[in-house]
Amino acid sequence: MNIKEDISELIHLQGVDSRLQEVEERMGELQKAIQKVRAPLNQLEERRDDLLGRVPELRHEMLRLEQSIKEHTDKIQKSKDKLPLITTQKEYFALQKEIETMQKEKNKLEEDLLSKMGTLEDLQKEKDEVLSQCQVEEDAFLKKKQEMENENVHFDSEHNELKLKRESIASEINPKYLKHYNKILTHKGPPALVRIIDGNCQGCHVTLPPQLYNDVRKANSIITCTFCGRILYAEK
């Protein structure tokens, strides 16, 4: 394959790459749209996960309170059992005061337990509601997602076809020129090849020296713009 043919194939490849980029952008937009549609479900799932974690934590706190209440009950009873055995009034009043203090602590623990029982009941009710809402929202999302994907299914097919077409065209191009082309795309972005029209590079719109323009028209080698670095080809 001569230089003119290589340039022709590079132009062809650039056309495929251009369409490939458009298709990938559309596919990316579709994914963003799908994520936007999923946003309400994401919020519900976050609340569901929070509730699923909070309920067992609350139950653990309640078990701790129940154990503490039992310990206080046992201590109070043991102290009461000691009262008849006390011989001095001072010791009796001291133990009585200790029993009152422990009873107050026990009452406070029981209040906390009752409060947490109410909270647990509310959380379990909310959890059931959120789980139900999640299922409804997920069904709606999956249906909408399928509709959106069905409307854009041709992009998947076209994307695969373009990838195969690109591989086929690239395989016919001189590897050195293909590497140069890909390097320009990586560092500058498209287009990698630009025409010279009226002596101007269409990549940077700078007027090229006459000798450079003549060299491009001869097409004896791959020539790049001295200003923007893109591969040049002459208008037909």
Coordinates of C-alpha atoms in Angstrom, one line a residue:
M1 CA 0.0 0.0 0.0
N2 CA 1.4 3.4 -1.0
I3 CA 1.3 6.6 1.0
K4 CA -1.9 7.9 -0.7
E5 CA -3.7 4.6 0.1
D6 CA -2.5 4.8 3.7
I7 CA -3.8 8.3 4.0
S8 CA -7.1 7.3 2.4
E9 CA -7.4 4.4 4.9
L10 CA -6.6 6.8 7.8
I11 CA -9.3 9.1 6.6
H12 CA -11.6 6.2 6.4
L13 CA -10.6 5.1 9.9
Q14 CA -11.1 8.6 11.2
G15 CA -14.6 8.6 9.9
V16 CA -15.3 5.3 11.8
D17 CA -13.7 6.7 14.9
S18 CA -15.8 9.8 14.7
R19 CA -19.0 7.8 14.5
L20 CA -17.7 5.4 17.2
Q21 CA -17.2 8.4 19.5
E22 CA -20.7 9.7 18.9
V23 CA -22.2 6.2 19.6
E24 CA -20.1 5.9 22.8
E25 CA -21.3 9.3 23.9
R26 CA -24.9 8.4 23.3
M27 CA -24.4 5.1 25.2
G28 CA -22.8 7.1 28.1
E29 CA -25.8 9.5 28.1
L30 CA -28.1 6.5 28.3
Q31 CA -26.3 5.2 31.3
K32 CA -26.5 8.6 33.0
A33 CA -30.3 8.7 32.2
I34 CA -30.7 5.3 33.7
Q35 CA -28.9 6.3 36.8
K36 CA -31.1 9.4 37.1
V37 CA -34.2 7.2 36.8
R38 CA -32.8 4.9 39.5
A39 CA -32.1 7.8 42.0
P40 CA -35.4 7.3 43.9
L41 CA -34.6 3.6 44.3
N42 CA -31.1 4.5 45.5
Q43 CA -32.5 6.7 48.3
L44 CA -34.9 4.0 49.4
E45 CA -32.2 1.4 49.4
E46 CA -30.0 3.7 51.6
R47 CA -32.8 4.1 54.1
R48 CA -33.5 0.3 53.9
D49 CA -29.9 -0.5 54.7
D50 CA -29.8 2.0 57.5
L51 CA -32.9 0.4 59.0
L52 CA -31.6 -3.1 58.6
G53 CA -28.5 -2.1 60.5
R54 CA -30.3 0.0 63.2
V55 CA -32.9 -2.6 64.2
P56 CA -30.3 -5.2 65.4
E57 CA -28.3 -2.5 67.1
L58 CA -31.3 -1.3 69.0
R59 CA -32.2 -4.9 70.0
H60 CA -28.6 -5.3 71.3
E61 CA -29.0 -2.1 73.3
M62 CA -32.3 -3.4 74.8
L63 CA -30.7 -6.7 75.8
R64 CA -28.0 -4.7 77.5
L65 CA -30.6 -2.7 79.4
E66 CA -32.5 -5.8 80.4
Q67 CA -29.4 -7.4 81.7
S68 CA -28.6 -4.2 83.7
I69 CA -32.1 -4.1 85.1
K70 CA -31.8 -7.7 86.2
E71 CA -28.5 -6.9 87.9
H72 CA -30.0 -4.0 89.7
T73 CA -33.0 -6.0 90.8
D74 CA -30.8 -8.7 92.2
K75 CA -28.6 -6.2 94.1
I76 CA -31.7 -4.4 95.5
Q77 CA -33.1 -7.7 96.7
K78 CA -29.8 -8.7 98.3
S79 CA -29.6 -5.4 100.1
K80 CA -33.2 -5.7 101.3
D81 CA -32.4 -9.2 102.6
K82 CA -29.6 -7.6 104.7
L83 CA -31.9 -5.0 106.4
P84 CA -33.3 -7.3 109.1
L85 CA -29.8 -8.4 110.0
I86 CA -28.4 -4.8 110.6
T87 CA -28.0 -3.9 114.3
T88 CA -27.3 -0.2 114.2
Q89 CA -29.5 2.6 113.0
K90 CA -26.6 4.3 111.1
E91 CA -25.9 1.2 109.0
Y92 CA -29.6 0.7 108.5
F93 CA -30.2 4.2 107.1
A94 CA -27.0 3.9 104.9
L95 CA -28.2 0.7 103.4
Q96 CA -31.7 2.1 102.9
K97 CA -30.1 5.1 101.1
E98 CA -28.2 2.7 98.8
I99 CA -31.3 0.8 98.0
E100 CA -33.1 4.0 97.1
T101 CA -30.2 5.0 94.8
M102 CA -30.2 1.6 93.0
Q103 CA -34.0 1.8 92.7
K104 CA -33.8 5.2 91.0
E105 CA -31.1 3.8 88.6
K106 CA -33.3 0.8 87.9
N107 CA -36.3 3.1 87.2
K108 CA -34.2 5.1 84.8
L109 CA -33.1 2.0 83.0
E110 CA -36.7 0.8 82.7
E111 CA -37.7 4.1 81.2
D112 CA -34.9 3.8 78.7
L113 CA -36.0 0.3 77.9
L114 CA -39.6 1.3 77.3
S115 CA -38.5 4.2 75.1
K116 CA -36.3 1.9 73.0
M117 CA -39.2 -0.6 72.7
G118 CA -41.3 2.2 71.3
T119 CA -38.5 3.2 68.9
L120 CA -38.0 -0.4 67.8
E121 CA -41.7 -0.8 67.0
D122 CA -41.6 2.4 64.9
L123 CA -38.4 1.2 63.1
Q124 CA -39.8 -2.2 62.4
K125 CA -42.9 -0.6 61.0
E126 CA -40.9 1.8 58.8
K127 CA -38.6 -1.0 57.7
D128 CA -41.6 -3.1 56.5
E129 CA -42.9 0.0 54.6
V130 CA -39.5 0.8 53.1
L131 CA -39.0 -2.8 52.0
S132 CA -42.4 -2.8 50.3
Q133 CA -41.6 0.6 48.6
C134 CA -38.2 -0.8 47.5
Q135 CA -39.9 -3.7 45.7
V136 CA -42.4 -1.4 44.0
E137 CA -39.7 1.1 43.0
E138 CA -37.4 -1.6 41.8
D139 CA -40.1 -3.2 39.6
A140 CA -40.9 0.3 38.1
F141 CA -37.2 1.0 37.6
L142 CA -36.4 -2.3 35.9
K143 CA -39.4 -1.8 33.6
K144 CA -38.3 1.8 32.7
K145 CA -34.7 0.7 32.3
Q146 CA -35.7 -2.1 29.8
E147 CA -37.8 0.4 27.8
M148 CA -34.9 2.8 27.6
E149 CA -32.4 0.1 26.6
N150 CA -34.9 -1.2 24.0
E151 CA -35.1 2.3 22.5
N152 CA -31.3 2.4 22.2
V153 CA -30.5 -1.2 21.5
H154 CA -29.3 -0.3 18.0
F155 CA -26.4 1.6 19.5
D156 CA -25.0 -1.6 21.1
S157 CA -25.3 -3.3 17.7
E158 CA -23.7 -0.4 15.8
H159 CA -21.0 -0.1 18.4
N160 CA -19.9 -3.7 17.9
E161 CA -20.0 -3.3 14.2
L162 CA -17.9 -0.2 14.3
K163 CA -15.3 -1.8 16.6
L164 CA -15.0 -4.7 14.1
K165 CA -14.8 -2.3 11.2
R166 CA -12.1 -0.3 12.9
E167 CA -10.0 -3.4 13.5
S168 CA -10.4 -4.4 9.9
I169 CA -9.4 -0.9 8.5
A170 CA -6.5 -0.6 11.1
S171 CA -5.1 -3.9 10.0
E172 CA -4.6 -2.6 6.5
I173 CA -2.7 0.5 7.5
N174 CA 1.1 0.8 7.9
P175 CA 1.7 0.2 11.7
K176 CA 4.0 3.2 11.9
Y177 CA 1.3 5.5 10.5
L178 CA -1.4 3.9 12.6
K179 CA 0.7 4.5 15.7
H180 CA 1.3 8.1 14.8
Y181 CA -2.5 8.5 14.2
N182 CA -3.4 7.0 17.6
K183 CA -0.7 9.1 19.3
I184 CA -2.3 12.3 18.0
L185 CA -5.7 11.2 19.1
T186 CA -4.4 10.4 22.6
H187 CA -2.6 13.8 23.0
K188 CA -4.7 16.2 21.0
G189 CA -8.0 14.5 20.5
P190 CA -9.9 14.3 17.2
P191 CA -9.4 15.0 14.4
A192 CA -5.9 13.5 13.8
L193 CA -6.1 14.1 10.1
V194 CA -7.1 17.5 8.6
R195 CA -7.3 18.9 5.1
I196 CA -5.5 21.8 3.7
I197 CA -8.0 24.2 2.2
D198 CA -6.8 27.4 0.4
G199 CA -3.4 26.7 2.0
N200 CA -4.7 26.7 5.5
C201 CA -4.5 23.8 8.0
Q202 CA -8.1 23.0 9.1
G203 CA -6.8 21.9 12.5
C204 CA -5.3 25.1 13.6
H205 CA -6.4 27.4 10.7
V206 CA -2.8 28.6 10.2
T207 CA -1.6 29.3 6.6
L208 CA 1.1 26.8 5.8
P209 CA 4.4 27.6 3.9
P210 CA 4.0 26.9 0.1
Q211 CA 6.7 24.2 0.2
L212 CA 4.9 22.3 2.9
Y213 CA 1.7 22.5 1.0
N214 CA 3.4 21.2 -2.1
D215 CA 4.9 18.3 -0.1
V216 CA 1.4 17.4 1.2
R217 CA 0.0 17.4 -2.3
K218 CA 2.7 15.1 -3.6
A219 CA 1.9 12.7 -0.8
N220 CA 5.3 11.0 -0.8
S221 CA 5.3 10.7 3.0
I222 CA 3.1 11.4 6.0
I223 CA 3.4 15.1 6.8
T224 CA 2.2 16.8 9.9
C225 CA 1.3 20.5 10.5
T226 CA 4.3 22.3 12.0
F227 CA 1.9 24.3 14.2
C228 CA -0.7 21.8 15.5
G229 CA 1.0 18.5 14.8
R230 CA -1.9 16.9 13.0
I231 CA -1.5 14.8 9.8
L232 CA -2.2 16.8 6.7
Y233 CA -3.8 15.8 3.4
A234 CA -4.7 18.0 0.4
E235 CA -8.1 18.7 -0.8
K236 CA -9.0 16.8 -3.9

